[in-house]
XYZ file of N, CA and C in Angstrom:
411
model
N 0.732 -1.257 -0.214
C 0.157 -0.034 0.039
C 0.636 1.303 0.163
N 0.413 2.197 -0.683
C 0.894 3.511 -0.830
C 0.446 5.095 0.463
N 1.893 5.133 0.911
C 1.078 6.146 1.632
C -0.293 7.160 1.434
N -1.780 7.202 2.165
C -2.389 8.395 1.040
C -1.731 9.328 0.828
N -1.032 10.601 1.229
C -0.815 11.830 0.784
C -0.671 11.293 -0.776
N 0.478 10.715 -0.996
C 1.136 10.010 -2.458
C 0.235 10.351 -3.135
N -1.607 9.804 -3.209
C -1.865 8.909 -3.926
C -3.605 9.927 -3.573
N -3.480 10.477 -2.885
C -4.520 11.837 -3.064
C -5.002 12.339 -4.430
N -3.343 12.703 -3.998
C -3.762 13.805 -5.918
C -4.272 13.264 -6.983
N -3.809 12.190 -6.819
C -3.556 10.417 -8.708
C -5.968 10.555 -8.248
N -6.021 10.222 -6.845
C -7.774 10.001 -7.073
C -8.008 11.257 -7.379
N -7.767 12.508 -6.610
C -8.599 13.854 -7.117
C -8.689 13.676 -8.913
N -7.761 12.827 -9.382
C -7.248 13.875 -10.410
C -8.736 12.912 -10.996
N -9.566 11.638 -11.298
C -10.609 11.270 -10.872
C -11.862 11.696 -11.029
N -11.621 12.101 -9.435
C -12.309 12.072 -8.345
C -13.215 13.590 -8.739
N -12.046 14.703 -9.774
C -12.554 16.185 -9.512
C -13.199 16.193 -10.677
N -13.150 14.944 -12.249
C -13.700 14.605 -13.660
C -15.233 14.318 -13.077
N -15.459 13.522 -12.025
C -16.917 12.537 -11.789
C -16.564 11.433 -11.150
N -15.258 10.937 -11.719
C -16.333 9.734 -10.631
C -16.003 9.709 -9.282
N -16.650 8.408 -9.026
C -17.093 7.940 -7.252
C -15.989 6.671 -7.091
N -14.898 7.747 -5.865
C -14.635 6.003 -5.425
C -14.719 5.612 -4.166
N -14.979 4.300 -4.643
C -14.983 3.415 -4.252
C -13.858 2.702 -3.189
N -14.567 2.474 -1.956
C -13.487 2.181 -1.004
C -13.928 1.227 -0.158
N -14.499 0.098 -0.580
C -14.953 -1.497 0.060
C -15.025 -2.196 -0.850
N -15.834 -4.097 -0.761
C -15.705 -3.812 -2.119
C -17.858 -4.358 -2.125
N -18.551 -4.357 -0.854
C -19.742 -3.720 -0.732
C -20.128 -2.302 -1.702
N -19.247 -0.945 -2.195
C -19.286 -0.496 -2.774
C -19.660 -0.536 -3.592
N -18.231 -1.488 -3.974
C -18.197 -2.446 -6.504
C -19.306 -2.758 -5.764
N -19.373 -3.941 -5.467
C -21.035 -5.176 -5.734
C -22.612 -4.277 -5.310
N -22.389 -2.810 -5.535
C -23.262 -2.096 -5.678
C -23.889 -0.968 -6.421
N -22.288 -0.940 -6.694
C -22.596 0.150 -8.001
C -22.028 -0.554 -9.507
N -21.760 -1.788 -9.375
C -21.327 -2.503 -11.196
C -23.062 -3.646 -10.649
N -23.566 -3.835 -10.159
C -25.082 -4.200 -9.970
C -25.983 -3.989 -10.475
N -26.345 -2.136 -11.318
C -26.782 -1.555 -10.505
C -27.245 -1.419 -11.966
N -28.838 -0.733 -12.481
C -28.588 -0.633 -14.006
C -28.164 0.318 -14.862
N -28.365 0.309 -16.100
C -27.267 1.652 -16.458
C -26.367 1.224 -17.448
N -25.355 1.424 -17.114
C -24.199 2.112 -17.630
C -23.120 1.967 -16.689
N -22.026 1.424 -16.480
C -21.035 1.730 -15.533
C -19.442 1.991 -15.777
N -18.538 3.144 -15.636
C -17.641 2.707 -16.463
C -16.568 2.916 -15.061
N -15.650 1.912 -15.251
C -15.073 1.130 -13.872
C -13.337 1.831 -14.349
N -12.717 2.159 -13.792
C -11.276 2.867 -14.427
C -11.017 2.177 -12.590
N -9.466 1.034 -13.050
C -9.087 0.623 -12.311
C -6.945 1.785 -11.978
N -7.249 2.411 -10.867
C -6.313 3.518 -11.240
C -5.100 3.055 -10.743
N -4.528 3.957 -10.812
C -2.753 3.279 -10.593
C -2.322 4.239 -10.052
N -0.499 3.966 -9.399
C 0.271 4.743 -9.125
C 1.301 5.327 -10.869
N 1.020 4.449 -11.823
C 2.420 4.239 -13.245
C 1.922 5.136 -13.795
N 3.307 4.912 -14.226
C 2.494 6.545 -15.477
C 1.823 6.348 -16.455
N 1.660 5.115 -17.055
C 0.843 5.351 -18.462
C -0.449 5.288 -17.927
N -0.824 5.519 -16.015
C -2.274 6.184 -15.987
C -2.425 6.582 -16.017
N -0.450 7.653 -15.045
C -0.766 9.405 -15.648
C -0.709 10.446 -17.138
N -0.185 9.392 -17.770
C -0.411 9.542 -19.199
C -0.887 9.402 -20.122
N -1.411 8.702 -19.944
C -2.510 7.762 -20.652
C -4.359 7.641 -20.870
N -3.854 6.973 -19.204
C -5.613 6.059 -18.943
C -6.465 7.304 -18.317
N -5.873 9.053 -17.337
C -6.534 9.079 -16.500
C -7.188 10.360 -17.628
N -5.789 10.794 -18.615
C -6.294 11.662 -19.186
C -7.086 11.155 -20.457
N -6.836 9.756 -20.573
C -8.343 9.550 -22.115
C -9.557 9.645 -21.496
N -9.927 8.841 -19.700
C -10.959 8.511 -19.672
C -12.032 10.470 -19.536
N -11.047 11.284 -19.407
C -11.478 12.493 -19.009
C -11.910 13.040 -20.365
N -11.097 13.152 -20.916
C -11.115 13.074 -22.387
C -12.611 12.702 -23.146
N -12.613 10.931 -22.887
C -13.614 10.483 -23.747
C -15.341 11.294 -22.699
N -15.078 11.349 -21.475
C -15.740 11.286 -20.970
C -16.703 13.007 -21.078
N -15.496 13.957 -21.341
C -16.058 15.942 -21.338
C -16.212 15.559 -22.604
N -16.723 14.787 -23.323
C -16.641 15.372 -25.235
C -17.335 14.432 -25.473
N -17.916 13.041 -24.804
C -18.900 12.353 -25.516
C -20.996 13.046 -25.160
N -21.014 12.187 -26.385
C -22.625 12.509 -26.342
C -23.769 12.203 -25.688
N -23.377 10.570 -26.312
C -23.087 9.065 -25.286
C -22.644 8.706 -24.308
N -22.978 8.946 -22.130
C -22.027 8.593 -21.490
C -22.630 7.315 -20.853
N -21.597 7.286 -20.054
C -22.253 5.993 -19.076
C -22.934 6.460 -17.536
N -24.159 6.127 -17.697
C -25.042 6.825 -16.086
C -24.013 6.813 -14.612
N -23.140 5.839 -14.658
C -22.348 6.677 -13.195
C -20.822 5.906 -13.592
N -20.477 7.157 -13.319
C -18.504 6.935 -13.554
C -17.915 6.217 -12.084
N -16.971 5.653 -11.725
C -16.751 4.980 -10.521
C -14.689 4.861 -10.921
N -14.536 4.941 -9.393
C -13.336 4.045 -9.577
C -12.670 3.511 -8.413
N -11.418 2.655 -8.833
C -10.723 1.377 -7.221
C -9.731 2.183 -7.218
N -9.053 1.620 -6.424
C -7.251 2.439 -6.333
C -6.384 0.551 -6.293
N -6.056 0.246 -7.688
C -5.057 -0.641 -6.377
C -3.445 -0.073 -5.782
N -3.512 -0.809 -4.854
C -2.022 -1.038 -4.525
C -2.883 -0.398 -2.698
N -3.997 -0.043 -2.994
C -4.864 0.724 -2.207
C -5.913 -0.294 -1.017
N -6.753 -0.013 -2.233
C -8.147 -1.078 -1.565
C -8.441 -2.175 -2.369
N -7.277 -3.131 -1.112
C -6.599 -4.290 -1.694
C -8.569 -5.183 -2.181
N -10.135 -5.005 -0.768
C -10.330 -5.561 -1.089
C -11.455 -4.932 -2.214
N -12.041 -3.495 -2.540
C -12.642 -3.190 -3.799
C -11.768 -3.676 -5.351
N -10.488 -3.290 -4.969
C -9.604 -3.432 -6.611
C -10.102 -5.664 -7.042
N -10.733 -6.298 -5.374
C -10.625 -7.503 -6.365
C -11.706 -7.631 -6.231
N -12.526 -6.878 -5.717
C -14.206 -7.652 -5.896
C -14.735 -6.835 -8.018
N -13.649 -6.108 -7.719
C -14.180 -5.195 -8.976
C -13.705 -6.104 -10.016
N -11.679 -6.987 -9.993
C -11.412 -8.119 -11.044
C -12.070 -8.810 -11.191
N -13.442 -9.681 -10.066
C -14.085 -10.627 -10.254
C -14.721 -10.304 -11.320
N -15.313 -8.971 -11.130
C -16.776 -8.925 -11.883
C -15.882 -8.302 -13.595
N -14.882 -8.735 -13.342
C -13.596 -8.404 -14.722
C -13.416 -9.310 -15.638
N -14.076 -11.049 -14.343
C -13.160 -11.750 -15.179
C -14.333 -12.335 -16.839
N -13.148 -13.375 -17.554
C -12.043 -13.980 -17.199
C -10.791 -13.031 -17.825
N -11.154 -11.301 -18.054
C -9.459 -10.495 -18.269
C -8.490 -10.994 -17.220
N -7.917 -10.674 -17.191
C -6.093 -11.458 -15.856
C -6.410 -9.707 -15.659
N -6.280 -9.447 -13.812
C -6.417 -8.438 -13.283
C -4.398 -7.902 -14.209
N -5.362 -6.476 -14.342
C -4.469 -5.414 -14.744
C -5.167 -3.584 -14.380
N -3.810 -3.753 -13.896
C -3.588 -1.410 -13.664
C -2.716 -1.781 -14.282
N -3.034 0.190 -15.178
C -4.839 0.169 -14.959
C -5.096 -0.634 -15.740
N -6.629 0.328 -16.206
C -7.452 -0.403 -17.205
C -9.216 -0.404 -16.970
N -9.805 0.787 -17.754
C -11.396 0.765 -18.119
C -12.373 -0.078 -17.952
N -13.153 -1.025 -17.415
C -14.498 -1.711 -17.936
C -15.224 -0.900 -17.759
N -16.234 -0.787 -19.291
C -17.754 -0.565 -19.033
C -19.238 -1.386 -18.687
N -19.866 -1.200 -18.272
C -20.964 -2.647 -17.725
C -21.942 -2.231 -18.262
N -22.662 -2.094 -18.638
C -24.229 -2.553 -18.979
C -25.477 -3.463 -18.392
N -25.904 -3.200 -17.021
C -27.295 -3.889 -17.079
C -26.859 -4.687 -15.963
N -25.320 -4.279 -15.402
C -24.754 -5.999 -14.595
C -23.767 -6.067 -15.322
N -23.360 -6.594 -16.680
C -23.023 -7.039 -17.054
C -21.390 -6.396 -18.249
N -20.552 -6.879 -18.351
C -18.732 -6.991 -18.882
C -19.741 -6.160 -19.449
N -19.755 -5.377 -20.785
C -19.247 -5.085 -21.487
C -18.536 -4.892 -22.831
N -17.273 -4.195 -22.475
C -16.382 -3.586 -23.183
C -15.075 -3.505 -21.814
N -14.030 -4.104 -22.466
C -12.942 -4.342 -21.824
C -11.392 -3.413 -22.197
N -10.404 -2.750 -21.162
C -9.529 -2.230 -21.750
C -8.526 -2.569 -20.842
N -7.662 -3.286 -21.611
C -6.620 -3.144 -20.175
C -5.528 -2.503 -20.462
N -4.490 -3.429 -19.733
C -3.007 -2.449 -19.834
C -2.488 -2.544 -20.725
N -2.256 -3.451 -21.940
C -1.997 -3.187 -22.355
C -2.434 -2.564 -23.637
N -3.131 -1.812 -24.115
C -4.187 -1.187 -24.570
C -3.613 0.006 -23.896
N -2.865 0.277 -23.574
C -3.400 2.083 -23.019
C -1.399 2.153 -23.470
N -1.248 1.026 -22.434
C 0.733 1.899 -21.868
C 1.176 2.038 -24.283
N 0.449 0.513 -24.566
C 0.943 0.867 -25.672
C 0.743 1.503 -26.695
N -0.517 2.377 -26.242
C -0.946 3.502 -27.594
C -1.155 4.834 -27.212
N -1.484 5.379 -28.353
C -1.804 6.338 -28.125
C -2.461 6.840 -27.188
N -2.795 8.068 -26.692
C -3.863 9.317 -25.950
C -5.250 9.177 -27.604
N -4.972 8.683 -28.823
C -6.435 9.802 -28.665
C -6.639 8.486 -29.133
N -5.998 6.649 -29.719
C -6.631 6.244 -29.898
C -7.776 5.931 -28.570
N -6.850 5.414 -27.546
C -7.459 5.598 -25.628
C -8.666 6.095 -25.600
N -8.971 7.465 -25.816
C -10.214 7.943 -26.214
C -11.305 7.596 -27.640
N -10.668 6.990 -28.677
C -11.235 6.666 -29.642
C -12.675 5.744 -29.195
N -11.437 4.465 -28.459
C -11.458 3.456 -28.018
C -12.669 3.229 -26.951
N -13.097 4.149 -26.045
C -14.697 4.484 -25.037
C -15.328 4.957 -25.891
N -15.369 6.162 -26.198
C -16.439 6.688 -27.126
C -16.933 5.893 -27.703
N -15.611 5.223 -28.727
C -16.733 4.280 -29.000
C -17.586 3.059 -28.670
N -16.572 2.464 -27.375
C -17.789 1.726 -26.356
C -18.529 2.408 -25.954
N -18.508 3.788 -26.197
C -20.215 4.394 -25.025
C -20.991 4.803 -26.021
N -20.628 5.552 -27.498
C -21.895 4.968 -28.755
C -22.530 3.597 -28.292
N -21.967 2.331 -28.137
C -22.083 1.423 -28.182
C -23.035 0.627 -26.961
N -23.273 1.752 -25.996
C -23.639 0.856 -25.342
C -24.235 1.934 -24.047
N -23.783 2.788 -24.480
C -23.970 4.256 -23.468
C -25.654 4.890 -24.427
């Protein structure tokens, strides 16, 4: 686990953009079983989260006409139970951080794994997310 003073600004990067920080497995379970569309970001301290994942999430959400009903995030390396529960919903995909998942009525409909993020250009990640929003939101 990281010291909270280190992750607070990283959390705020998404929460200030409208993402709800989920802190427990119960909160994750409730959010991901809800009706509508839920975008889940597994946040992390790594460089590709800072340079690509979080900027792409914020850009896609702010620029899209169709948007998920709910935006949530969990933090890898911090709230272990919340992250583990989110990853249960993301099976059969292996654990990956950062990663981004879109759920519709409790079902996983779109997944972006770390390897889709770190080796990709920012605009392609944004386009990927906006395409998922158009298809499912």
